[in-house]
Short mmCIF file of N, CA and C in Angstrom, two decimals:
data_model
loop_
_atom_site.label_atom_id
_atom_site.label_comp_id
_atom_site.label_asym_id
_atom_site.label_seq_id
_atom_site.Cartn_x
_atom_site.Cartn_y
_atom_site.Cartn_z
N UNK A 1407 13.43 56.18 -34.54
CA UNK A 1407 14.05 55.49 -33.43
C UNK A 1407 13.38 55.89 -32.13
N UNK A 1408 13.18 54.92 -31.31
CA UNK A 1408 12.57 55.13 -30.01
C UNK A 1408 13.64 55.52 -29.00
N UNK A 1409 13.27 56.39 -28.08
CA UNK A 1409 14.23 56.80 -27.05
C UNK A 1409 14.05 55.98 -25.77
N UNK A 1410 13.25 54.93 -25.86
CA UNK A 1410 13.05 54.09 -24.69
C UNK A 1410 14.35 53.36 -24.34
N UNK A 1411 14.59 53.26 -23.08
CA UNK A 1411 15.76 52.50 -22.60
C UNK A 1411 15.26 51.20 -22.02
N UNK A 1412 15.94 50.15 -22.36
CA UNK A 1412 15.60 48.84 -21.82
C UNK A 1412 16.59 48.48 -20.73
N UNK A 1413 16.06 47.99 -19.65
CA UNK A 1413 16.90 47.57 -18.53
C UNK A 1413 16.82 46.06 -18.41
N UNK A 1414 17.95 45.48 -18.21
CA UNK A 1414 17.98 44.04 -18.00
C UNK A 1414 18.02 43.76 -16.51
N UNK A 1415 17.20 42.84 -16.10
CA UNK A 1415 17.12 42.50 -14.69
C UNK A 1415 17.38 41.00 -14.54
N UNK A 1416 18.21 40.68 -13.60
CA UNK A 1416 18.48 39.28 -13.28
C UNK A 1416 18.07 39.06 -11.83
N UNK A 1417 17.30 38.05 -11.62
CA UNK A 1417 16.88 37.69 -10.27
C UNK A 1417 17.44 36.31 -9.96
N UNK A 1418 18.13 36.19 -8.86
CA UNK A 1418 18.67 34.90 -8.42
C UNK A 1418 17.85 34.48 -7.21
N UNK A 1419 17.23 33.32 -7.32
CA UNK A 1419 16.38 32.82 -6.25
C UNK A 1419 17.11 31.70 -5.53
N UNK A 1420 17.31 31.87 -4.26
CA UNK A 1420 18.01 30.87 -3.43
C UNK A 1420 17.08 30.48 -2.29
N UNK A 1421 16.08 29.65 -2.58
CA UNK A 1421 15.03 29.36 -1.60
C UNK A 1421 15.50 28.61 -0.36
N UNK A 1422 16.60 27.92 -0.45
CA UNK A 1422 17.10 27.14 0.68
C UNK A 1422 18.60 27.39 0.79
N UNK A 1423 18.96 28.66 0.89
CA UNK A 1423 20.35 29.08 0.80
C UNK A 1423 21.30 28.31 1.72
N UNK A 1424 21.00 28.12 3.00
CA UNK A 1424 21.96 27.40 3.84
C UNK A 1424 22.29 26.00 3.30
N UNK A 1425 21.28 25.29 2.83
CA UNK A 1425 21.51 23.95 2.28
C UNK A 1425 22.24 24.05 0.95
N UNK A 1426 21.85 25.00 0.11
CA UNK A 1426 22.51 25.17 -1.19
C UNK A 1426 23.99 25.48 -1.01
N UNK A 1427 24.31 26.30 -0.02
CA UNK A 1427 25.72 26.63 0.25
C UNK A 1427 26.47 25.39 0.72
N UNK A 1428 25.86 24.62 1.60
CA UNK A 1428 26.50 23.39 2.11
C UNK A 1428 26.73 22.40 0.98
N UNK A 1429 25.76 22.26 0.09
CA UNK A 1429 25.91 21.34 -1.03
C UNK A 1429 26.98 21.80 -2.01
N UNK A 1430 27.11 23.09 -2.20
CA UNK A 1430 28.15 23.61 -3.10
C UNK A 1430 29.54 23.35 -2.51
N UNK A 1431 29.64 23.37 -1.19
CA UNK A 1431 30.92 23.14 -0.54
C UNK A 1431 31.29 21.65 -0.51
N UNK A 1432 30.27 20.79 -0.44
CA UNK A 1432 30.50 19.34 -0.38
C UNK A 1432 29.56 18.66 -1.38
N UNK A 1433 29.98 18.58 -2.60
CA UNK A 1433 29.12 18.07 -3.68
C UNK A 1433 28.58 16.66 -3.43
N UNK A 1434 29.34 15.83 -2.75
CA UNK A 1434 28.91 14.45 -2.51
C UNK A 1434 27.65 14.38 -1.63
N UNK A 1435 27.33 15.46 -0.92
CA UNK A 1435 26.15 15.45 -0.05
C UNK A 1435 24.84 15.51 -0.82
N UNK A 1436 24.89 15.84 -2.09
CA UNK A 1436 23.64 16.00 -2.86
C UNK A 1436 22.91 14.68 -3.06
N UNK A 1437 23.57 13.58 -2.86
CA UNK A 1437 22.95 12.27 -3.07
C UNK A 1437 22.41 11.66 -1.78
N UNK A 1438 22.52 12.38 -0.67
CA UNK A 1438 22.10 11.86 0.63
C UNK A 1438 21.14 12.85 1.31
N UNK A 1439 20.27 12.37 2.17
CA UNK A 1439 19.46 13.29 2.96
C UNK A 1439 20.38 14.11 3.87
N UNK A 1440 20.24 15.42 3.82
CA UNK A 1440 21.11 16.33 4.57
C UNK A 1440 20.26 17.27 5.42
N UNK A 1441 20.67 17.46 6.66
CA UNK A 1441 20.04 18.45 7.52
C UNK A 1441 21.11 19.33 8.14
N UNK A 1442 20.77 20.57 8.34
CA UNK A 1442 21.62 21.50 9.06
C UNK A 1442 20.99 21.69 10.42
N UNK A 1443 21.78 21.54 11.46
CA UNK A 1443 21.26 21.59 12.82
C UNK A 1443 21.61 22.89 13.52
N UNK A 1444 20.77 23.25 14.47
CA UNK A 1444 21.01 24.41 15.33
C UNK A 1444 20.66 23.99 16.75
N UNK A 1445 21.28 24.63 17.71
CA UNK A 1445 21.03 24.30 19.11
C UNK A 1445 19.88 25.16 19.63
N UNK A 1446 18.87 24.50 20.16
CA UNK A 1446 17.74 25.16 20.81
C UNK A 1446 17.92 24.95 22.31
N UNK A 1447 17.90 26.02 23.11
CA UNK A 1447 18.15 25.87 24.54
C UNK A 1447 17.13 24.97 25.25
N UNK A 1448 15.93 24.85 24.70
CA UNK A 1448 14.90 24.02 25.34
C UNK A 1448 14.91 22.59 24.83
N UNK A 1449 15.26 22.40 23.54
CA UNK A 1449 15.09 21.08 22.91
C UNK A 1449 16.38 20.39 22.53
N UNK A 1450 17.51 21.05 22.64
CA UNK A 1450 18.76 20.46 22.15
C UNK A 1450 18.94 20.74 20.67
N UNK A 1451 19.46 19.77 19.94
CA UNK A 1451 19.69 19.97 18.51
C UNK A 1451 18.38 19.81 17.74
N UNK A 1452 18.11 20.81 16.89
CA UNK A 1452 16.92 20.78 16.04
C UNK A 1452 17.33 21.07 14.60
N UNK A 1453 16.44 20.77 13.68
CA UNK A 1453 16.70 21.00 12.27
C UNK A 1453 16.54 22.50 11.96
N UNK A 1454 17.55 23.08 11.36
CA UNK A 1454 17.47 24.46 10.91
C UNK A 1454 17.06 24.50 9.43
N UNK A 1455 17.51 23.50 8.67
CA UNK A 1455 17.20 23.41 7.24
C UNK A 1455 17.44 21.98 6.79
N UNK A 1456 16.80 21.61 5.70
CA UNK A 1456 16.95 20.25 5.17
C UNK A 1456 16.88 20.28 3.65
N UNK A 1457 17.58 19.34 3.01
CA UNK A 1457 17.49 19.25 1.56
C UNK A 1457 16.23 18.48 1.15
N UNK A 1458 16.00 18.38 -0.14
CA UNK A 1458 14.76 17.75 -0.64
C UNK A 1458 14.63 16.29 -0.21
N UNK A 1459 15.73 15.57 -0.22
CA UNK A 1459 15.67 14.16 0.16
C UNK A 1459 15.23 13.99 1.62
N UNK A 1460 15.75 14.83 2.49
CA UNK A 1460 15.37 14.76 3.90
C UNK A 1460 13.91 15.21 4.09
N UNK A 1461 13.51 16.28 3.41
CA UNK A 1461 12.12 16.75 3.53
C UNK A 1461 11.14 15.72 2.98
N UNK A 1462 11.52 15.02 1.91
CA UNK A 1462 10.64 13.99 1.35
C UNK A 1462 10.43 12.84 2.34
N UNK A 1463 11.39 12.63 3.23
CA UNK A 1463 11.27 11.57 4.24
C UNK A 1463 10.51 12.05 5.48
N UNK A 1464 10.11 13.32 5.50
CA UNK A 1464 9.32 13.84 6.61
C UNK A 1464 10.06 14.75 7.56
N UNK A 1465 11.33 15.03 7.30
CA UNK A 1465 12.10 15.93 8.16
C UNK A 1465 11.63 17.36 7.91
N UNK A 1466 11.39 18.09 8.98
CA UNK A 1466 10.90 19.46 8.90
C UNK A 1466 11.74 20.38 9.79
N UNK A 1467 11.84 21.67 9.43
CA UNK A 1467 12.54 22.61 10.30
C UNK A 1467 11.95 22.61 11.71
N UNK A 1468 12.80 22.78 12.69
CA UNK A 1468 12.48 22.81 14.12
C UNK A 1468 12.24 21.42 14.70
N UNK A 1469 12.30 20.38 13.88
CA UNK A 1469 12.16 19.00 14.38
C UNK A 1469 13.42 18.66 15.16
N UNK A 1470 13.28 17.93 16.24
CA UNK A 1470 14.44 17.49 17.01
C UNK A 1470 15.27 16.51 16.19
N UNK A 1471 16.58 16.58 16.37
CA UNK A 1471 17.48 15.69 15.64
C UNK A 1471 17.15 14.23 15.93
N UNK A 1472 16.88 13.90 17.17
CA UNK A 1472 16.57 12.52 17.53
C UNK A 1472 15.33 12.02 16.77
N UNK A 1473 14.34 12.87 16.62
CA UNK A 1473 13.13 12.49 15.88
C UNK A 1473 13.43 12.32 14.39
N UNK A 1474 14.23 13.22 13.85
CA UNK A 1474 14.58 13.15 12.42
C UNK A 1474 15.39 11.90 12.10
N UNK A 1475 16.34 11.56 12.96
CA UNK A 1475 17.15 10.37 12.69
C UNK A 1475 16.34 9.09 12.84
N UNK A 1476 15.22 9.17 13.53
CA UNK A 1476 14.33 8.03 13.61
C UNK A 1476 13.57 7.79 12.31
N UNK A 1477 13.46 8.82 11.48
CA UNK A 1477 12.77 8.69 10.20
C UNK A 1477 13.67 8.16 9.09
N UNK A 1478 14.93 8.60 9.10
CA UNK A 1478 15.82 8.31 7.97
C UNK A 1478 17.27 8.49 8.42
N UNK A 1479 18.18 7.79 7.76
CA UNK A 1479 19.61 7.95 8.01
C UNK A 1479 20.06 9.26 7.37
N UNK A 1480 20.55 10.18 8.17
CA UNK A 1480 20.84 11.54 7.70
C UNK A 1480 22.32 11.88 7.76
N UNK A 1481 22.71 12.76 6.85
CA UNK A 1481 23.99 13.47 6.99
C UNK A 1481 23.64 14.75 7.74
N UNK A 1482 24.42 15.10 8.74
CA UNK A 1482 24.15 16.33 9.48
C UNK A 1482 25.37 17.24 9.42
N UNK A 1483 25.09 18.50 9.37
CA UNK A 1483 26.10 19.54 9.46
C UNK A 1483 25.55 20.64 10.35
N UNK A 1484 26.42 21.35 11.02
CA UNK A 1484 25.98 22.46 11.86
C UNK A 1484 25.60 23.64 10.96
N UNK A 1485 24.48 24.26 11.26
CA UNK A 1485 24.07 25.46 10.52
C UNK A 1485 24.97 26.61 10.95
N UNK A 1486 25.52 27.31 9.98
CA UNK A 1486 26.44 28.41 10.25
C UNK A 1486 25.89 29.68 9.61
N UNK A 1487 24.99 30.40 10.30
CA UNK A 1487 24.37 31.60 9.72
C UNK A 1487 25.38 32.67 9.31
N UNK A 1488 26.46 32.83 10.08
CA UNK A 1488 27.47 33.83 9.75
C UNK A 1488 28.13 33.48 8.42
N UNK A 1489 28.44 32.20 8.24
CA UNK A 1489 29.05 31.74 6.98
C UNK A 1489 28.08 31.92 5.82
N UNK A 1490 26.80 31.68 6.06
CA UNK A 1490 25.78 31.89 5.02
C UNK A 1490 25.78 33.34 4.55
N UNK A 1491 25.79 34.26 5.52
CA UNK A 1491 25.76 35.69 5.19
C UNK A 1491 27.03 36.12 4.47
N UNK A 1492 28.18 35.67 4.95
CA UNK A 1492 29.45 36.05 4.31
C UNK A 1492 29.52 35.55 2.87
N UNK A 1493 29.08 34.32 2.64
CA UNK A 1493 29.12 33.76 1.29
C UNK A 1493 28.13 34.48 0.38
N UNK A 1494 26.96 34.83 0.91
CA UNK A 1494 25.97 35.56 0.13
C UNK A 1494 26.48 36.96 -0.23
N UNK A 1495 27.15 37.61 0.70
CA UNK A 1495 27.75 38.92 0.42
C UNK A 1495 28.83 38.81 -0.65
N UNK A 1496 29.63 37.76 -0.59
CA UNK A 1496 30.65 37.53 -1.60
C UNK A 1496 30.03 37.31 -2.97
N UNK A 1497 28.94 36.57 -3.01
CA UNK A 1497 28.21 36.35 -4.25
C UNK A 1497 27.69 37.67 -4.81
N UNK A 1498 27.16 38.52 -3.95
CA UNK A 1498 26.66 39.83 -4.39
C UNK A 1498 27.80 40.70 -4.92
N UNK A 1499 28.96 40.65 -4.28
CA UNK A 1499 30.11 41.41 -4.76
C UNK A 1499 30.54 40.94 -6.14
N UNK A 1500 30.54 39.63 -6.35
CA UNK A 1500 30.90 39.08 -7.66
C UNK A 1500 29.88 39.49 -8.73
N UNK A 1501 28.62 39.60 -8.35
CA UNK A 1501 27.57 39.99 -9.30
C UNK A 1501 27.73 41.43 -9.76
N UNK A 1502 28.43 42.25 -9.00
CA UNK A 1502 28.64 43.64 -9.38
C UNK A 1502 29.48 43.78 -10.64
N UNK A 1503 30.13 42.71 -11.07
CA UNK A 1503 30.87 42.76 -12.33
C UNK A 1503 29.90 42.89 -13.50
N UNK A 1504 28.66 42.45 -13.29
CA UNK A 1504 27.68 42.43 -14.37
C UNK A 1504 26.66 43.55 -14.27
N UNK A 1505 26.56 44.16 -13.11
CA UNK A 1505 25.59 45.24 -12.91
C UNK A 1505 26.08 46.17 -11.81
N UNK A 1506 25.90 47.48 -12.00
CA UNK A 1506 26.31 48.40 -10.95
C UNK A 1506 25.35 48.41 -9.75
N UNK A 1507 24.16 47.84 -9.92
CA UNK A 1507 23.17 47.83 -8.86
C UNK A 1507 22.85 46.39 -8.47
N UNK A 1508 23.30 46.02 -7.28
CA UNK A 1508 23.05 44.67 -6.76
C UNK A 1508 22.51 44.84 -5.35
N UNK A 1509 21.46 44.11 -5.06
CA UNK A 1509 20.88 44.24 -3.71
C UNK A 1509 20.43 42.93 -3.17
#
């Protein structure tokens, strides 16, 4: 018998977490181009994040809302970084049921 210990590792990749969180909260948004907006003191409302449908139409982060709406009819929501962090922390706490080490 080998004395080697095997460790199981789970990696959760959330490449577009703000949009993924918004879509989880409002499932009907997954079928529409969605952007999360943030206020820029110099430019007004700009894109903070966008889903695949919006990005496929040419919407990019930091683009002005007026420019983005000229490309495609969008669903918009305000980007809430505090809510993103709180939900991510809650997710990490829930993951501790499966592993004592979560980071």
